[in-house]
Short mmCIF file of C-alpha atoms in Angstrom, two decimals:
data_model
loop_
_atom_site.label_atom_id
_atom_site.label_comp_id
_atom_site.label_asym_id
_atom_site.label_seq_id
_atom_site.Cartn_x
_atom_site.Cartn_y
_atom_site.Cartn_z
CA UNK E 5 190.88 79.99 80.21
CA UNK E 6 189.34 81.03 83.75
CA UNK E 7 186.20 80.01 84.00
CA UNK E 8 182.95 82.29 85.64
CA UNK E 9 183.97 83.16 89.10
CA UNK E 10 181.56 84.37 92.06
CA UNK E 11 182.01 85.75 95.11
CA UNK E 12 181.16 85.28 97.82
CA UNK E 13 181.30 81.61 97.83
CA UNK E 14 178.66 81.63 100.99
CA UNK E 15 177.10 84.79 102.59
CA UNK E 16 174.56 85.05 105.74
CA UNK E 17 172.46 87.76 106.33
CA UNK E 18 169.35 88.68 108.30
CA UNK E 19 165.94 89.99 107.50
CA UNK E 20 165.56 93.25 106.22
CA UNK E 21 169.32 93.81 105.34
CA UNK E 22 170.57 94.03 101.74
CA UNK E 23 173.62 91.53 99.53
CA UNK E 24 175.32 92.33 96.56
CA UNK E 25 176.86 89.89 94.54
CA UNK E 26 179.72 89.85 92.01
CA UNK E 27 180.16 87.88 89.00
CA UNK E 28 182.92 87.78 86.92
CA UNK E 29 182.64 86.90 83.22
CA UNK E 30 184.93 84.52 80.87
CA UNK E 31 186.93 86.90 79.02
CA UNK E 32 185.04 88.09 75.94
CA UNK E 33 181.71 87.48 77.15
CA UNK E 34 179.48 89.88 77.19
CA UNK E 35 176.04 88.55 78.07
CA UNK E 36 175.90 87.93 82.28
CA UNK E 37 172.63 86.17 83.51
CA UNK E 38 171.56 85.39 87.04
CA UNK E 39 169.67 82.97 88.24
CA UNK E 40 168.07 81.33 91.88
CA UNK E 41 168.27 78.10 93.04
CA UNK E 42 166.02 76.80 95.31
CA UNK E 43 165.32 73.33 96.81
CA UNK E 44 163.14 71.32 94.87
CA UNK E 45 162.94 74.06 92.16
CA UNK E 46 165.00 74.20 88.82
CA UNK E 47 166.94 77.22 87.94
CA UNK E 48 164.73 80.06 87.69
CA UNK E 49 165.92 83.12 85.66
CA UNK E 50 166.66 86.54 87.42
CA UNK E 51 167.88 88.43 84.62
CA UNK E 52 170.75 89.01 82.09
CA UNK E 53 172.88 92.43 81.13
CA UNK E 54 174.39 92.08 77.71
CA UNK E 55 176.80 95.91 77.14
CA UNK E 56 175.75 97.40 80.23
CA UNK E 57 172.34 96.41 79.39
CA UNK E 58 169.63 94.76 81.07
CA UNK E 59 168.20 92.78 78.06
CA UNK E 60 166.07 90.38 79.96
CA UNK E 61 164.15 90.49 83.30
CA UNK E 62 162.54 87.64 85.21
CA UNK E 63 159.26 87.00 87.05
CA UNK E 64 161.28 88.71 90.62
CA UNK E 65 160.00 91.79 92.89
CA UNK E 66 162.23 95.10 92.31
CA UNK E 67 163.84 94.38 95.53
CA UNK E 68 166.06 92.25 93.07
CA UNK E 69 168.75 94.36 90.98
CA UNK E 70 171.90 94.26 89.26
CA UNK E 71 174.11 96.24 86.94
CA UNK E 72 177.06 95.06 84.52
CA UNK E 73 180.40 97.21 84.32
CA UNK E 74 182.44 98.21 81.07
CA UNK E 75 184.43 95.06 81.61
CA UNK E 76 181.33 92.92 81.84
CA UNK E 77 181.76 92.16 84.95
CA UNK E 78 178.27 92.20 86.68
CA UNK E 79 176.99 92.48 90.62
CA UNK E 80 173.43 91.33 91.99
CA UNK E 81 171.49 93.68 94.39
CA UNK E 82 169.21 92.20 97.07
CA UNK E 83 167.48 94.91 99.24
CA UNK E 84 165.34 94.36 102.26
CA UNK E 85 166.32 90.54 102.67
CA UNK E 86 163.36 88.07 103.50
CA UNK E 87 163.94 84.49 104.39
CA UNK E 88 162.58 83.48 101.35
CA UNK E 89 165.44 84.69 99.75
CA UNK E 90 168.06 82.08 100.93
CA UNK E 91 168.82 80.07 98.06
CA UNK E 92 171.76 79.43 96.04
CA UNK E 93 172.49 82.18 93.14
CA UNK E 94 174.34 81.30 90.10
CA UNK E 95 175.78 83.24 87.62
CA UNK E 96 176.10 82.39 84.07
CA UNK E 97 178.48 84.07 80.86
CA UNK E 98 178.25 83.31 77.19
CA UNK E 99 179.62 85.46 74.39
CA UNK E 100 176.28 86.85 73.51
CA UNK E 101 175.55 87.85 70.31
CA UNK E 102 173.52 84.58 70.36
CA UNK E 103 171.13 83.42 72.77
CA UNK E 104 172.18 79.80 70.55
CA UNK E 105 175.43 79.48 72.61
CA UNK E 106 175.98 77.44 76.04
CA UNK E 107 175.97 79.68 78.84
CA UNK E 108 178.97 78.77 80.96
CA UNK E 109 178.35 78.87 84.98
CA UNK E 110 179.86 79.66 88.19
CA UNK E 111 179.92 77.87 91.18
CA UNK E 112 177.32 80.21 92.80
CA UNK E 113 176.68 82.14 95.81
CA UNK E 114 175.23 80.36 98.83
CA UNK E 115 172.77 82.70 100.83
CA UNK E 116 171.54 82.19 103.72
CA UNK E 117 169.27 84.53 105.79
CA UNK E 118 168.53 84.00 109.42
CA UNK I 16 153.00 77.38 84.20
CA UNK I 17 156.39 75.39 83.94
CA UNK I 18 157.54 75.58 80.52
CA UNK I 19 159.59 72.67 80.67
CA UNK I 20 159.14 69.46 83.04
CA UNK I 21 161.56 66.70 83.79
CA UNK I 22 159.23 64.06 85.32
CA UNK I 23 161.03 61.54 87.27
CA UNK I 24 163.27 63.53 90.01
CA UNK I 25 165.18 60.39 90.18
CA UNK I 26 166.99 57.58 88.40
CA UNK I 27 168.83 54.37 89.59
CA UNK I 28 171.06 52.76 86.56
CA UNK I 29 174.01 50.22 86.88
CA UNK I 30 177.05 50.79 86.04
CA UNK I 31 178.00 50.01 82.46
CA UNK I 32 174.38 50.16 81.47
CA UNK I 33 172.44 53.20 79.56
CA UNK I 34 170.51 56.43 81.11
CA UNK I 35 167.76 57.98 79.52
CA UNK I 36 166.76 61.25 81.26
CA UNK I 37 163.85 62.51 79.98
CA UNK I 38 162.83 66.39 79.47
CA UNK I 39 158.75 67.60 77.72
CA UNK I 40 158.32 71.14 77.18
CA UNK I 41 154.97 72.76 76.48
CA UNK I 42 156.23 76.28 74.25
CA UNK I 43 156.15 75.56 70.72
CA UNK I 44 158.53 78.63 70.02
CA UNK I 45 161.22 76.21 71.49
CA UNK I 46 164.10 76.25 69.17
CA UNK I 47 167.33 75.25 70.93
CA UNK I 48 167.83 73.06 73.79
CA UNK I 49 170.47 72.35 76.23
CA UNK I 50 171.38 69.69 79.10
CA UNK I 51 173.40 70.58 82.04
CA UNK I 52 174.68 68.44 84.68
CA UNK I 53 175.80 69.86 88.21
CA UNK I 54 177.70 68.36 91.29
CA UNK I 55 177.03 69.30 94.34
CA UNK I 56 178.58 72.69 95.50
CA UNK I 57 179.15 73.52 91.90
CA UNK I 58 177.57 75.44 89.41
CA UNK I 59 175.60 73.52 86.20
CA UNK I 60 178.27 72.69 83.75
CA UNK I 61 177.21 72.60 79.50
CA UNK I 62 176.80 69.30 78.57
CA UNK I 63 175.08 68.64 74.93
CA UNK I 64 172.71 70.94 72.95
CA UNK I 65 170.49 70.49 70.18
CA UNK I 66 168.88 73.15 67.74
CA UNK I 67 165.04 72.32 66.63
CA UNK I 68 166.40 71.61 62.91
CA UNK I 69 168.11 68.35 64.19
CA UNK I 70 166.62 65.18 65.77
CA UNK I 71 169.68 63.77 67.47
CA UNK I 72 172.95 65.25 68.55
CA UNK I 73 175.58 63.37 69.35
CA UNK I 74 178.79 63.76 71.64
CA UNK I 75 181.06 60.85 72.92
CA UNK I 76 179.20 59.00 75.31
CA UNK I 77 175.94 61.48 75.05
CA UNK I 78 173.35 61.58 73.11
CA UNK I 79 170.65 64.10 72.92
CA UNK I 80 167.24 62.49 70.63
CA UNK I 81 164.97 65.57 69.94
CA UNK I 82 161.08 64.93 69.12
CA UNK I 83 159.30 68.46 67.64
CA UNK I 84 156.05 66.41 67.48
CA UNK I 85 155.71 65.59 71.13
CA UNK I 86 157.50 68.36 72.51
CA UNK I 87 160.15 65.72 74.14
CA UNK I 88 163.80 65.15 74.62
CA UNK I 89 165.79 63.06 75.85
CA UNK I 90 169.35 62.47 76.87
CA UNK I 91 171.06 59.14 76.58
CA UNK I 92 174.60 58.01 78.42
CA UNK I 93 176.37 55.32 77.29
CA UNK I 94 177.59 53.34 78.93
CA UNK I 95 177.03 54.91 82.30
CA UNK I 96 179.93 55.58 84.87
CA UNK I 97 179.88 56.24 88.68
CA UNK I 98 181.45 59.45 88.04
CA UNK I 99 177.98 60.25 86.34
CA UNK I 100 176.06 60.54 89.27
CA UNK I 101 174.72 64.03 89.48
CA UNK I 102 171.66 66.56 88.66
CA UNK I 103 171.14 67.04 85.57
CA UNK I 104 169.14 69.78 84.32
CA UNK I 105 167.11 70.11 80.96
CA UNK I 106 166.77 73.60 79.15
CA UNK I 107 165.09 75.24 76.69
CA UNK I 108 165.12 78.48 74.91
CA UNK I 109 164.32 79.94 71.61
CA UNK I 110 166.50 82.50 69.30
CA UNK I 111 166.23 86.71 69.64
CA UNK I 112 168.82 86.17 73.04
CA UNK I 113 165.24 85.07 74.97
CA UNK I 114 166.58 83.41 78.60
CA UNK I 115 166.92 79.72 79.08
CA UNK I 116 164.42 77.91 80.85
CA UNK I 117 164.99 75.37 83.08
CA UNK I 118 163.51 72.47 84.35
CA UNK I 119 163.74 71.06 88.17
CA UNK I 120 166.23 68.56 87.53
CA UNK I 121 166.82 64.67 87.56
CA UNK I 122 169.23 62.90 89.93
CA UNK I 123 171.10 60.31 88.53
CA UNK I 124 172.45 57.91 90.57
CA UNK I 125 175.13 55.14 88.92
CA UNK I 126 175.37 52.41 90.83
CA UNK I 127 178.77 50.57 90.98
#
């Protein structure tokens, strides 16, 4: 069974211009979360889309979006870049219906802005 | 506020010998909790959970002790192997599909 797969693997940007990410689910799952990585800091939560739905939203500005597709498949918005924003976004799938079920991660997307 | 701490960003164990990683948490609404380990240039891969109606969880060489009194977990490896060595994160969540919270991670190092 493929596992959660992200692209791009690493991305470099400057200030003030905008990334989207993709994130492809395991099959059958439908919830899609996204979170930031930081050094020093744990994971902290972006949001998650569950149908086509954003269920849950994090502590982020609005420059930070994202949208999930009929397949569940799910992309990550980042307008007006600041360096702040380099970090290393992961993306995580589970089947759901249940927040009570492992969320199952990808490798992440390495950011970098100059 | 960080909802859940991992104290010690660090831990030295020998091989063949046990690690205990340890994990508090400060929301009482806490019902299910996770541990993740990641590798570098990798994404955090599911180790062990534990639901609040348990006190221990157990998977091969894992073990997961839960304490609802002090707010504390811990995670215990047995024995420990080089191939070990990694961050490993604690989280916490609690049910209605509420996000996982994480905490800032402990590096294990097994020493050889």
């Amino acid at each position: 069974k493929a596992g959660v797969t992200q692209t791009p693997r690493y991305l470099i940007k400057t200030r003030g211009q905008q990334v989207t990410l993709s994130c492809s689910p395991i099959s059958g799952h439908r919830s899609v979360s996204w979170y930031q990585q930081t050094p020093g800091q744990g994971l902290q939560f972006l949001f998650e889309y569950f149908s086509e739905t954003q269920r849950n939203k994090g502590n982020f500005p609005g420059r930070f979006s994202g949208r999930q597709f009929s397949n569940s498949r799910s992309e990550m918005n980042v307008s007006t870049l600041e360096l702040g924003d380099s970090a290393l976004y992961l993306c995580a799938s589970s089947p759901g219906a249940d927040s009570n079920q492992p969320q199952h991660f990808g490798d992440g997307t390495r950011l970098s802005i100059l | 506020d960080q909802q859940v701490k991992q104290n010690s960003p660090s831990l030295s164990v020998q091989e063949g010998r046990i690690s205990i990683l340890n994990c508090d948490y400060t929301n009482s609404m806490f019902d299910y909790f996770l541990w993740y380990k990641k590798y570098p240039a990798e994404g955090p891969t599911f180790l062990i959970s534990i639901s609040s109606i348990k006190d221990k969880n157990e998977d091969g060489r894992f073990t997961v002790f839960l304490n609802k009194s002090a707010k504390h977990l811990s995670l215990h490896i047995v024995p420990s192997q080089p191939g070990d060595s990694a961050v490993y994160f604690c989280a916490a969540t609690r049910q209605g599909n509420t996000p996982l919270v994480f905490g800032k991670g402990t590096r294990l190092s097994v020493i050889a």
